[in-house]
GROMACS .gro file of C-alpha atoms in nm:
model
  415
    1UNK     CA    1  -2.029   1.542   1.192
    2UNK     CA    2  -1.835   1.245   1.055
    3UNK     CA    3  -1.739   0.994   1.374
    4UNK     CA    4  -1.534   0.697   1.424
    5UNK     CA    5  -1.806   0.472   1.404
    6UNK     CA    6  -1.871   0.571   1.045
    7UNK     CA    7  -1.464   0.497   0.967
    8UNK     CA    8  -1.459   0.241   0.713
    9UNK     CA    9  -1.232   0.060   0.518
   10UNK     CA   10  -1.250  -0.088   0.197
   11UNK     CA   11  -1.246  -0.503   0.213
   12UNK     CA   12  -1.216  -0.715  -0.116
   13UNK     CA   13  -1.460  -0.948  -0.118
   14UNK     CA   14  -1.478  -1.295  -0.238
   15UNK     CA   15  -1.561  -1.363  -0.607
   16UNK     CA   16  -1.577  -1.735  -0.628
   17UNK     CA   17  -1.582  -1.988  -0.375
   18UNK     CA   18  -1.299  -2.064  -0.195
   19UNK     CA   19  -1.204  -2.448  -0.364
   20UNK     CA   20  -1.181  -2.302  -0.729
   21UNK     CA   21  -0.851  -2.390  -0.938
   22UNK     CA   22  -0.669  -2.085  -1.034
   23UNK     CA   23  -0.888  -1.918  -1.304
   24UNK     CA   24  -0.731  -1.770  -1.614
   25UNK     CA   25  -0.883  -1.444  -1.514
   26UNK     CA   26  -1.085  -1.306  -1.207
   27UNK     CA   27  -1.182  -0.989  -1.069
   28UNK     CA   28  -1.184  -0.859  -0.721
   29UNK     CA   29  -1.472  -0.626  -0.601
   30UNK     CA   30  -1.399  -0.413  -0.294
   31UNK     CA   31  -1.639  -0.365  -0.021
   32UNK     CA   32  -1.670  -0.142   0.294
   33UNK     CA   33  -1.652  -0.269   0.663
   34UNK     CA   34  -1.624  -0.134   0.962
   35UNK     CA   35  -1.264  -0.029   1.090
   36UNK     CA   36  -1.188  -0.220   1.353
   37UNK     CA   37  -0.937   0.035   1.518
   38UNK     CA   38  -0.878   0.369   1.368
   39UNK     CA   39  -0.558   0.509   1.374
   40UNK     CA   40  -0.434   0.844   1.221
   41UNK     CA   41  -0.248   0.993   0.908
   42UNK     CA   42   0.107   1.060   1.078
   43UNK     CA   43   0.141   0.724   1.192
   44UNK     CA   44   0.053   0.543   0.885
   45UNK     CA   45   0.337   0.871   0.718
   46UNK     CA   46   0.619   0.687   0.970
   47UNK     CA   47   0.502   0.325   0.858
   48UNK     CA   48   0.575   0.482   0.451
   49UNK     CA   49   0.921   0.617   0.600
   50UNK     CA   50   0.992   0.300   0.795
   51UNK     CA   51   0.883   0.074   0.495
   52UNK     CA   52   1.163   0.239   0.277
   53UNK     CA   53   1.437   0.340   0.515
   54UNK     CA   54   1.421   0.727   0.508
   55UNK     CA   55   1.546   0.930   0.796
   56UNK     CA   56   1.195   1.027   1.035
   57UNK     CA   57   1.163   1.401   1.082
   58UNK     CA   58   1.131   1.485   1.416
   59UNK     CA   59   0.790   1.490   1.464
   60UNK     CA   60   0.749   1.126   1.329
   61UNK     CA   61   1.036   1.095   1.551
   62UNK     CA   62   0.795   1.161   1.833
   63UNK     CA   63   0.486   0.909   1.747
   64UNK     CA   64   0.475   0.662   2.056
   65UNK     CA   65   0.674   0.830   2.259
   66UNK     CA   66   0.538   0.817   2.620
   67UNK     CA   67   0.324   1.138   2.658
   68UNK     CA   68   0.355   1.214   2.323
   69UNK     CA   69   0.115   1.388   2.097
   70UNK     CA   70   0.087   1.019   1.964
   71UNK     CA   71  -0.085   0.899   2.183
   72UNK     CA   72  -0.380   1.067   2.227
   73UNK     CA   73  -0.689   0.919   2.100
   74UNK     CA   74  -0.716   0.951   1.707
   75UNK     CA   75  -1.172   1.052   1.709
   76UNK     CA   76  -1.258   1.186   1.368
   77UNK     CA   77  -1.333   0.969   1.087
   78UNK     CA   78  -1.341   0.976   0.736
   79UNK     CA   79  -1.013   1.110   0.662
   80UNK     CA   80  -0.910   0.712   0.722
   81UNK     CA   81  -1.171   0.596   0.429
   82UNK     CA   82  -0.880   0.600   0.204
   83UNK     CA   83  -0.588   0.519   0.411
   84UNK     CA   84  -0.587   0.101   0.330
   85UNK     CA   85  -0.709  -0.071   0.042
   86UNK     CA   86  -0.776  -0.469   0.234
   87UNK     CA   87  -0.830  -0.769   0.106
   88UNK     CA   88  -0.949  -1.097   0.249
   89UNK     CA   89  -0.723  -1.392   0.215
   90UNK     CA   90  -0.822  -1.759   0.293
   91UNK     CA   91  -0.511  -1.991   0.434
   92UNK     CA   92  -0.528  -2.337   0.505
   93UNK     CA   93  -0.781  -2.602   0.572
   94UNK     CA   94  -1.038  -2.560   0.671
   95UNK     CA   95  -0.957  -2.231   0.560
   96UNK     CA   96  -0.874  -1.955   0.795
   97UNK     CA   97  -0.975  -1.574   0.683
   98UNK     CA   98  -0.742  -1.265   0.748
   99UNK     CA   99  -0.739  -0.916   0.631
  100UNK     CA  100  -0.444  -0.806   0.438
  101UNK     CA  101  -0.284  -0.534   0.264
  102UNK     CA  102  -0.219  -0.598  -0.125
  103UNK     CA  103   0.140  -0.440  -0.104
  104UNK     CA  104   0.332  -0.386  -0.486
  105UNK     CA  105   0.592  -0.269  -0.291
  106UNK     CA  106   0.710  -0.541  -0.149
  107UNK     CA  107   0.779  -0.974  -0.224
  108UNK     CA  108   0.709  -1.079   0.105
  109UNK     CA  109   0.347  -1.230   0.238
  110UNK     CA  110   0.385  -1.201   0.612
  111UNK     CA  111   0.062  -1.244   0.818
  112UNK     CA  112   0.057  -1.279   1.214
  113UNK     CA  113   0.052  -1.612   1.324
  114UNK     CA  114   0.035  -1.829   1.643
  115UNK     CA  115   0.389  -1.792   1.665
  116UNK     CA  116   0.328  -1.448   1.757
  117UNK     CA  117   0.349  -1.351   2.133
  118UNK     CA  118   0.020  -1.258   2.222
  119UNK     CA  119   0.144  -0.952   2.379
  120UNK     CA  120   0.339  -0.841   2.122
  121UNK     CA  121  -0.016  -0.798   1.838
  122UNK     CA  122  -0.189  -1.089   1.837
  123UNK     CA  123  -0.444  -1.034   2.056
  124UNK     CA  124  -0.553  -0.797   1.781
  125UNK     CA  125  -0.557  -0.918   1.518
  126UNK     CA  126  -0.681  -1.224   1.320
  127UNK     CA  127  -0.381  -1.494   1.221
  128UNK     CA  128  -0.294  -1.781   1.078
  129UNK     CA  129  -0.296  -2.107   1.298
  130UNK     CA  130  -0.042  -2.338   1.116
  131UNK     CA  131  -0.120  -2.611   1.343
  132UNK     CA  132  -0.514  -2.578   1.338
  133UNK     CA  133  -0.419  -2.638   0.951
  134UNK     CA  134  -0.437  -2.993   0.745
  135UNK     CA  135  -0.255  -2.877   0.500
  136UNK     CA  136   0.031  -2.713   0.656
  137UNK     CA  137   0.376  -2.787   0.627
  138UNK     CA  138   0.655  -2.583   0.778
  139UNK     CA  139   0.957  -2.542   0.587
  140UNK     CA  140   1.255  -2.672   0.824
  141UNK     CA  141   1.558  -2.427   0.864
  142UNK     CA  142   1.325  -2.170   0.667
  143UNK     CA  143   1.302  -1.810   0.802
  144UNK     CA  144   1.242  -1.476   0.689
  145UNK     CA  145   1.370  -1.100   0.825
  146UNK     CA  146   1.305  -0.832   0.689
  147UNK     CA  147   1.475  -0.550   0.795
  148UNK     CA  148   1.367  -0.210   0.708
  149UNK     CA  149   1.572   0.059   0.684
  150UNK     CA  150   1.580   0.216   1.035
  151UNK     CA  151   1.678  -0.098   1.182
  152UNK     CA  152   1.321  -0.251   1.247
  153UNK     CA  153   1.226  -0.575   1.178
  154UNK     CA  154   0.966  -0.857   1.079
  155UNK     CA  155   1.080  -1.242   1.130
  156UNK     CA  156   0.965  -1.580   1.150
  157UNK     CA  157   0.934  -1.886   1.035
  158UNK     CA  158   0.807  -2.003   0.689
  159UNK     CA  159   0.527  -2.233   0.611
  160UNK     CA  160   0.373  -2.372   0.314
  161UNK     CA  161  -0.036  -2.362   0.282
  162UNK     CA  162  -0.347  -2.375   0.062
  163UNK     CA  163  -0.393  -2.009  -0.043
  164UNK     CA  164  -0.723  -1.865  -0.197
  165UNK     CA  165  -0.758  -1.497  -0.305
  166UNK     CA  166  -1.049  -1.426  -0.473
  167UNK     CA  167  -1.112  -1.732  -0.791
  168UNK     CA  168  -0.759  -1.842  -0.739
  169UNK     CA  169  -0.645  -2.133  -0.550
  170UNK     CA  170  -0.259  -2.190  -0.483
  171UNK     CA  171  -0.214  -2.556  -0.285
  172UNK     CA  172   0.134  -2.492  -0.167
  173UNK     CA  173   0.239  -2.076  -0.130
  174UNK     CA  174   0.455  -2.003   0.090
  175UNK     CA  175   0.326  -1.819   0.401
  176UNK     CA  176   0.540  -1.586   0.642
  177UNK     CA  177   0.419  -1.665   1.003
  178UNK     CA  178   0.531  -1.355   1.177
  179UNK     CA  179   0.714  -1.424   1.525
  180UNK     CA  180   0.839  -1.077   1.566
  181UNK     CA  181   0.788  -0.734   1.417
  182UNK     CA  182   0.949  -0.370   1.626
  183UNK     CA  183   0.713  -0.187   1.797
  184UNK     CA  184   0.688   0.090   1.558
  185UNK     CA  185   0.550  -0.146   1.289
  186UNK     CA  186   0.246  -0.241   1.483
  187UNK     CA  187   0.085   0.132   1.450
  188UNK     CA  188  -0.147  -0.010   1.214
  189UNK     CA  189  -0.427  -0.255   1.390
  190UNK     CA  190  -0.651  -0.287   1.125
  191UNK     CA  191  -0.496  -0.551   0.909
  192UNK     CA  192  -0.383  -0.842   0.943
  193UNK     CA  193  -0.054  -0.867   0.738
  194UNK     CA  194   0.026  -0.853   0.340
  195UNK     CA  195  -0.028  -1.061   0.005
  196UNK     CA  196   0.309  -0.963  -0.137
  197UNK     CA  197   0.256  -0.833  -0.556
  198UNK     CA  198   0.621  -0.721  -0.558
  199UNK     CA  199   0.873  -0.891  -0.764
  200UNK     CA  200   1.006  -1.245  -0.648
  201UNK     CA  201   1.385  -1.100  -0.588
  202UNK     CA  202   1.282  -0.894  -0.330
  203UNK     CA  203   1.191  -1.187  -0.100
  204UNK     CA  204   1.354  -1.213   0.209
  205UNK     CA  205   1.313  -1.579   0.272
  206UNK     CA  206   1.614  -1.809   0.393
  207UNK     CA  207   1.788  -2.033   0.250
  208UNK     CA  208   1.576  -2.013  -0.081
  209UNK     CA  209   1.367  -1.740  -0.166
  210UNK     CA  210   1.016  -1.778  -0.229
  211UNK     CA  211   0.790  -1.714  -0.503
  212UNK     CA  212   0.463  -1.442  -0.440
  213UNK     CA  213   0.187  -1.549  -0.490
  214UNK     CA  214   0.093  -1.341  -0.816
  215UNK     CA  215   0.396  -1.546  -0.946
  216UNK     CA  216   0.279  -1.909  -0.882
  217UNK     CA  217  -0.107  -1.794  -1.020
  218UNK     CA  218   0.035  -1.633  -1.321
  219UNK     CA  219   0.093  -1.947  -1.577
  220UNK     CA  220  -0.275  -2.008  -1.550
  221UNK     CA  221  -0.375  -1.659  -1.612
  222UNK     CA  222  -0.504  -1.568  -1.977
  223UNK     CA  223  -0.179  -1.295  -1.973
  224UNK     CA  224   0.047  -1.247  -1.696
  225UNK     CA  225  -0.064  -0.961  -1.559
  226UNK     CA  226  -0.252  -0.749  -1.283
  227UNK     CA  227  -0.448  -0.402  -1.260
  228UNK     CA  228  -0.560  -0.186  -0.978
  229UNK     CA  229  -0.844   0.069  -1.016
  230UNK     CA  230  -0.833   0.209  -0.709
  231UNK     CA  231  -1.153   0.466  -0.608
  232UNK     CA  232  -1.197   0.722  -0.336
  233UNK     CA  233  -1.494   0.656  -0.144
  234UNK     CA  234  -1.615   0.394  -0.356
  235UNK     CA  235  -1.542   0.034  -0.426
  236UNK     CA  236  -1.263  -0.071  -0.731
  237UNK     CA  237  -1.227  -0.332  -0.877
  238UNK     CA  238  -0.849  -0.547  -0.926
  239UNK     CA  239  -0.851  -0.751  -1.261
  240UNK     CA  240  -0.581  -1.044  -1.309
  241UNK     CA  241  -0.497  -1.216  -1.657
  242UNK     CA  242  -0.709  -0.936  -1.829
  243UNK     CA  243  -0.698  -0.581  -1.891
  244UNK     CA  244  -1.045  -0.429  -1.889
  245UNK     CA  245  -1.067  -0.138  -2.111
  246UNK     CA  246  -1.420  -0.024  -1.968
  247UNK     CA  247  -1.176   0.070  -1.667
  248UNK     CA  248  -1.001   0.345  -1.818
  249UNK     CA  249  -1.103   0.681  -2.029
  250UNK     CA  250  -0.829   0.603  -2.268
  251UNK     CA  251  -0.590   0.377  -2.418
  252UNK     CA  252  -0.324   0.207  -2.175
  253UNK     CA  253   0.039   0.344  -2.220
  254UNK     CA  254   0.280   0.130  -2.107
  255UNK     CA  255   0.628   0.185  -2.031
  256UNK     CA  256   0.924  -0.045  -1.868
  257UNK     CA  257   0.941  -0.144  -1.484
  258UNK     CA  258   1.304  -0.049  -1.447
  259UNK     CA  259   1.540  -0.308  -1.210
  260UNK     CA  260   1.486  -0.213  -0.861
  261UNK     CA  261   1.782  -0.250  -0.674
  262UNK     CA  262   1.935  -0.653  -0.566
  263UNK     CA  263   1.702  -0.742  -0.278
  264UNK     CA  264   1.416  -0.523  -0.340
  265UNK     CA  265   1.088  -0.638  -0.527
  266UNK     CA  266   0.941  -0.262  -0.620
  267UNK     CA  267   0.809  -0.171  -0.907
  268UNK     CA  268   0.968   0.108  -1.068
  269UNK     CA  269   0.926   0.368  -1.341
  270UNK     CA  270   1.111   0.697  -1.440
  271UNK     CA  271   0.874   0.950  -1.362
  272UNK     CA  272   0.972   1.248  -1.622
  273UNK     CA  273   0.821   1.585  -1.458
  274UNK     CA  274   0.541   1.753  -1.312
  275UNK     CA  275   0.325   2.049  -1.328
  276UNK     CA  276   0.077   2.256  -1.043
  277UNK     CA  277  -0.261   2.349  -1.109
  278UNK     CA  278  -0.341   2.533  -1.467
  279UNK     CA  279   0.034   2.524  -1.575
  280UNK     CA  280   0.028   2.366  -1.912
  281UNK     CA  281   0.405   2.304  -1.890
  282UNK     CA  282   0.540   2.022  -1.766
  283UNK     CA  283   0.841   2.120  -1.536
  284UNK     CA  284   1.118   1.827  -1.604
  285UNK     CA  285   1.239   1.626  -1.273
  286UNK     CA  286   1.604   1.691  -1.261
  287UNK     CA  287   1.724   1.376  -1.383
  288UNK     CA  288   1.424   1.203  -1.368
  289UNK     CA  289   1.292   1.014  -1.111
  290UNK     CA  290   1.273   0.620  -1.027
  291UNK     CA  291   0.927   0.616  -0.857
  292UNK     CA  292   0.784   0.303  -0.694
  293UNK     CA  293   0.407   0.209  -0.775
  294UNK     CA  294   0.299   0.099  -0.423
  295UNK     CA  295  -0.050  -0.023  -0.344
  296UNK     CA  296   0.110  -0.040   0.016
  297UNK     CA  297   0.158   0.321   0.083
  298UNK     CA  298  -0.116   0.570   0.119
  299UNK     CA  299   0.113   0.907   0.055
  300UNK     CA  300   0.306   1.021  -0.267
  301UNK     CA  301   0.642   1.124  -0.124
  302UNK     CA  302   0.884   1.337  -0.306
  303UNK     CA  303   1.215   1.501  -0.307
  304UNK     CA  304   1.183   1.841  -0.050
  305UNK     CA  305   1.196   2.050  -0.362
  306UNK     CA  306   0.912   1.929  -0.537
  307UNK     CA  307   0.680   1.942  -0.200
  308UNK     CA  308   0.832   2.285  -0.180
  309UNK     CA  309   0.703   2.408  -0.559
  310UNK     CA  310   0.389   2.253  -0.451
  311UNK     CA  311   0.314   2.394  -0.134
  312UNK     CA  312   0.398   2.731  -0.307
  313UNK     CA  313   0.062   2.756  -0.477
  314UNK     CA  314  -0.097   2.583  -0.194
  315UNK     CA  315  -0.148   2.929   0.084
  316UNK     CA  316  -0.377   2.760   0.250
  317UNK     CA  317  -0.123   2.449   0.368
  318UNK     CA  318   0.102   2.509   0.651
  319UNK     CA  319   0.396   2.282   0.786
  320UNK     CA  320   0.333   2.135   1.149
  321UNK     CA  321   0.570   2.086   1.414
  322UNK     CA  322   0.351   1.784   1.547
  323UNK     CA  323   0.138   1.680   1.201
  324UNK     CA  324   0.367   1.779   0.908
  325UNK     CA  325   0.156   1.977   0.628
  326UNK     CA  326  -0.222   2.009   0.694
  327UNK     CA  327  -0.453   2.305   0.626
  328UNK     CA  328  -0.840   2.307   0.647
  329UNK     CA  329  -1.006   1.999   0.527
  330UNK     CA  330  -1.246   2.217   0.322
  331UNK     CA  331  -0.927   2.417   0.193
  332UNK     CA  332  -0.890   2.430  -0.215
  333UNK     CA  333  -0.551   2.302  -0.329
  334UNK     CA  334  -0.427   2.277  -0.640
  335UNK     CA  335  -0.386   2.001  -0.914
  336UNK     CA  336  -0.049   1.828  -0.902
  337UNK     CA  337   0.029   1.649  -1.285
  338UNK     CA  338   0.287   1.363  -1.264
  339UNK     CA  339   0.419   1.280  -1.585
  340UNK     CA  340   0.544   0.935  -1.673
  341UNK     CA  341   0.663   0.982  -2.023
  342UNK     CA  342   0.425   1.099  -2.307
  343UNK     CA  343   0.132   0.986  -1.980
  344UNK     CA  344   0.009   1.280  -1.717
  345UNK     CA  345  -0.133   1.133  -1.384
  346UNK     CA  346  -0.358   1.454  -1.330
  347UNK     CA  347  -0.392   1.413  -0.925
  348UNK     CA  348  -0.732   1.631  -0.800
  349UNK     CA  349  -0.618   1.853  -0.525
  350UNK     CA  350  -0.903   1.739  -0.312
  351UNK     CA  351  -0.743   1.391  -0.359
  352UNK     CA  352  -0.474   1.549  -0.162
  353UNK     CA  353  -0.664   1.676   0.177
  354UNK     CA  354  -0.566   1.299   0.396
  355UNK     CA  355  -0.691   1.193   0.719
  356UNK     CA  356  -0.783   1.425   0.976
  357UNK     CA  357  -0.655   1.618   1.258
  358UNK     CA  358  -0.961   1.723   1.464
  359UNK     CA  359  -1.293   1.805   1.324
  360UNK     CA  360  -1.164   2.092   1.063
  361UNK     CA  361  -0.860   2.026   1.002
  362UNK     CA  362  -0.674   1.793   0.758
  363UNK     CA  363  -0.310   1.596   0.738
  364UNK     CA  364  -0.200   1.655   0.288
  365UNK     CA  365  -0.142   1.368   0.091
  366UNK     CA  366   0.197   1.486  -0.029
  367UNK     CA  367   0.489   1.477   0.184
  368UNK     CA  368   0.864   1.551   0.153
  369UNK     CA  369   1.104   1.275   0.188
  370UNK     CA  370   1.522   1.302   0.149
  371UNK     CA  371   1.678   1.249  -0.133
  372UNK     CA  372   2.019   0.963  -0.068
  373UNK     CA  373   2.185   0.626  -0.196
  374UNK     CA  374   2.034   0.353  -0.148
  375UNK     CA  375   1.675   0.515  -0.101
  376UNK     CA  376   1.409   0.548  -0.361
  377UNK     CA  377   1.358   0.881  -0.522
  378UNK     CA  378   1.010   0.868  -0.479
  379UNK     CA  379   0.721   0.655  -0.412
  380UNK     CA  380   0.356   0.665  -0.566
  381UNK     CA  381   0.104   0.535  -0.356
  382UNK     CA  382  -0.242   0.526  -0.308
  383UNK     CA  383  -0.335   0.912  -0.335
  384UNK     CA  384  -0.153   0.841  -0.771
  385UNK     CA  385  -0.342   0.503  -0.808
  386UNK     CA  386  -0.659   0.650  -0.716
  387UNK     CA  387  -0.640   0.855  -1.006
  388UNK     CA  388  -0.499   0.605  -1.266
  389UNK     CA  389  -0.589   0.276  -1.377
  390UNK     CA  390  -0.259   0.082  -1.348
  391UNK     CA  391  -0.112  -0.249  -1.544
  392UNK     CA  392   0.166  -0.500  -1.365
  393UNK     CA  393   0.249  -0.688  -1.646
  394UNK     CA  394   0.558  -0.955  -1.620
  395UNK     CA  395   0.578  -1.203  -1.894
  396UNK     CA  396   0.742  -1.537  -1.825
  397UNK     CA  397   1.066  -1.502  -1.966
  398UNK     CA  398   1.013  -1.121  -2.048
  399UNK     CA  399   1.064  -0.777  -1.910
  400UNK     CA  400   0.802  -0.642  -1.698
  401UNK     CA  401   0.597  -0.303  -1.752
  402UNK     CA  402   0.372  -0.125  -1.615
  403UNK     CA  403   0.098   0.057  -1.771
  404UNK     CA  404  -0.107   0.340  -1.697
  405UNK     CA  405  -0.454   0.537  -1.826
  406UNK     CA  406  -0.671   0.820  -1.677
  407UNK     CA  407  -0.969   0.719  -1.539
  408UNK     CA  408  -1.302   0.892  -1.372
  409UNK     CA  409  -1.243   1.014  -1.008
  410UNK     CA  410  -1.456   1.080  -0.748
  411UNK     CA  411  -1.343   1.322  -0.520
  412UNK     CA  412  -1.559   1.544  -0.354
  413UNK     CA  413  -1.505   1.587   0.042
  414UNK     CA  414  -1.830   1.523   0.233
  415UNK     CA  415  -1.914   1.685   0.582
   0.00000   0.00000   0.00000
């Protein structure tokens, strides 16, 4: 029987010490450690939704309400293993470590803070002490708010710090110290806040924007560029300034990172089509599809009809009133194939069996989400980067791209 206590998450740790100049190319190893507080697959579904302002279906509608189904004590583990991909970030001096989330979906690197009420999180969580800090400086008149598209927010004030990730040093990022975030954004206990690897016109701070920190490293990089090799139940490995063909099982393909709408920072690519289990075909997406590559989202989310041509060949899933789509976590599902171009993402359907419910049973990684303005068409997260080693490349003065190659998966489910 797989218990909380055996819940892990996987922590990138440390590959040079902390006073290191910006390198012009380092790697980050990931590592497990204990979860600190588990929490389920539905919640960390209505974070996605929340994150990118789609309507909530009722029963995401219902997480948190007082004698909910929500809150009852989330006590089976492994389905989490996968849920967060954290990374430990040093700020200030002496420095001062916090767990964050490495978030491509978004320019903004808000962390908690001693601004924050304790009340209101930070008893919970690690966070930055600006004025335990030698080298902080707050940014007067500087604030940030995000608000997401349900009407919840994230504010505070802005500070500039020392900022190591990894080999790289930056002596004066700017730092989100979060006074406020709604209710519904602190499902998630087990991290601390983000390192922002979205693009810089998606930041949120006032009355100048700020730079991310992938932005203020980059000039010092051999190229200016990222990759993620996500793995499920194993450590990956993030490159930046270098792309490391031992990574992949084939040659990168790259194709443009399309304009994401004025305000946002996503990365986004037309994703061309898809295909379930044996088809050879690829079935076109009507139109296409702008997809956002987002390190900060555990689901893929697509259009209703797409879930629904899915869950066709999939007997054994069944729709929820409470969880959304779940079926057996031993179940067999198909293969879903997302095609980017001339590239096919070829997504194991055991990669697709998410956290769990109880003891047998299992929350999918695919979920529906509506189709609007001003809402993405879909959003690849973690369950496509597992599968697929992934480039973020933005040259100075250039147009960014992303690039993408199969890679080895492991993806057997373990009792």
């Amino acid at each position: 029987m797989r218990t909380v206590g055996s819940v892990l998450l996987l922590l990138q740790c440390l590959s040079s010490v902390l006073a290191a100049p910006a390198p012009s190319r380092f790697s980050v190893v990931q590592e497990r450690v204990p979860v600190r507080y588990p929490r389920n697959g539905p919640d960390a579904l209505k974070r996605a939704y929340l994150k990118y302002g789609y309507a909530l279906p009722k029963y995401l509608e219902r997480r948190g309400e007082q004698g909910s189904v929500a809150n009852q004590p989330y006590s089976y583990g492994d389905g989490y293993i996968d849920d967060e991909y954290l990374s430990a970030i040093y700020i200030g001096t002496p420095p001062q470590k916090l767990l964050v989330d490495l978030d491509t979906g978004s320019a903004d690197s808000w962390v908690y803070s001693s601004d924050t009420p304790y009340n209101d999180g930070r008893n919970n969580h690690s966070y930055y002490n600006a004025p335990k800090s030698t080298t902080s400086k707050k940014l007067k008149g500087y604030t940030y708010n995000i608000t997401y598209g349900d009407g919840s927010q994230s504010n505070g004030d802005v500070y500039t710090d020392v900022v190591t990730y990894a080999g790289a040093t930056f002596p004066s990022q700017a730092v989100e110290a979060m006074e406020y975030v709604s209710p519904d954004y602190l499902i998630d206990l087990n991290f601390d806040g983000f390192l922002a690897l979205g693009h810089d016109g998606g930041n949120q701070v006032l009355p100048v924007p700020q730079k991310t920190f992938f932005t203020n490293v980059a000039p010092s990089l051999s190229e200016p560029l990222f990759t993620l090799s996500l793995n499920h139940l194993n450590p990956g490995v993030n490159d930046f300034g270098f792309v490391d063909p031992k990574k992949s099982s084939e040659r990168v393909q790259y194709f443009p990172s399309l304009p994401p709408p004025a305000g946002h920072g996503w990365w986004v690519v037309n994703s061309t089509g898809y295909s379930v289990g044996n088809a050879k075909k690829i079935t076109p997406f009507v139109g296409g599809l702008h997809a956002i590559i987002d390190s900060g989202t555990t689901f893929l989310l697509l259009p209703q009809q797409y879930c629904d041509a899915y869950y066709a060949q999939a007997p054994s899933v069944v729709f929820d009133p409470d969880y959304g789509y779940i079926c057996p976590c031993k179940a067999t599902l198909p293969d879903l194939t997302l095609a980017i171009g001339s590239y096919q993402a070829k997504i194991p359907g055991s990669l697709l069996i998410g956290a769990n419910i109880n003891s047998t049973t299992c929350q999918t990684g695919l979920n529906a989400i509506p189709v609007g303005p001003g809402i993405p068409q879909a959003v690849y997260g973690d369950t496509f980067l597992k599968t697929t080693f992934t480039v973020f490349k933005y040259p100075p003065g250039g147009s960014p791209s992303l690039g993408f190659a199969s890679k080895s998966i492991s993806c057997s489910y373990q009792n």
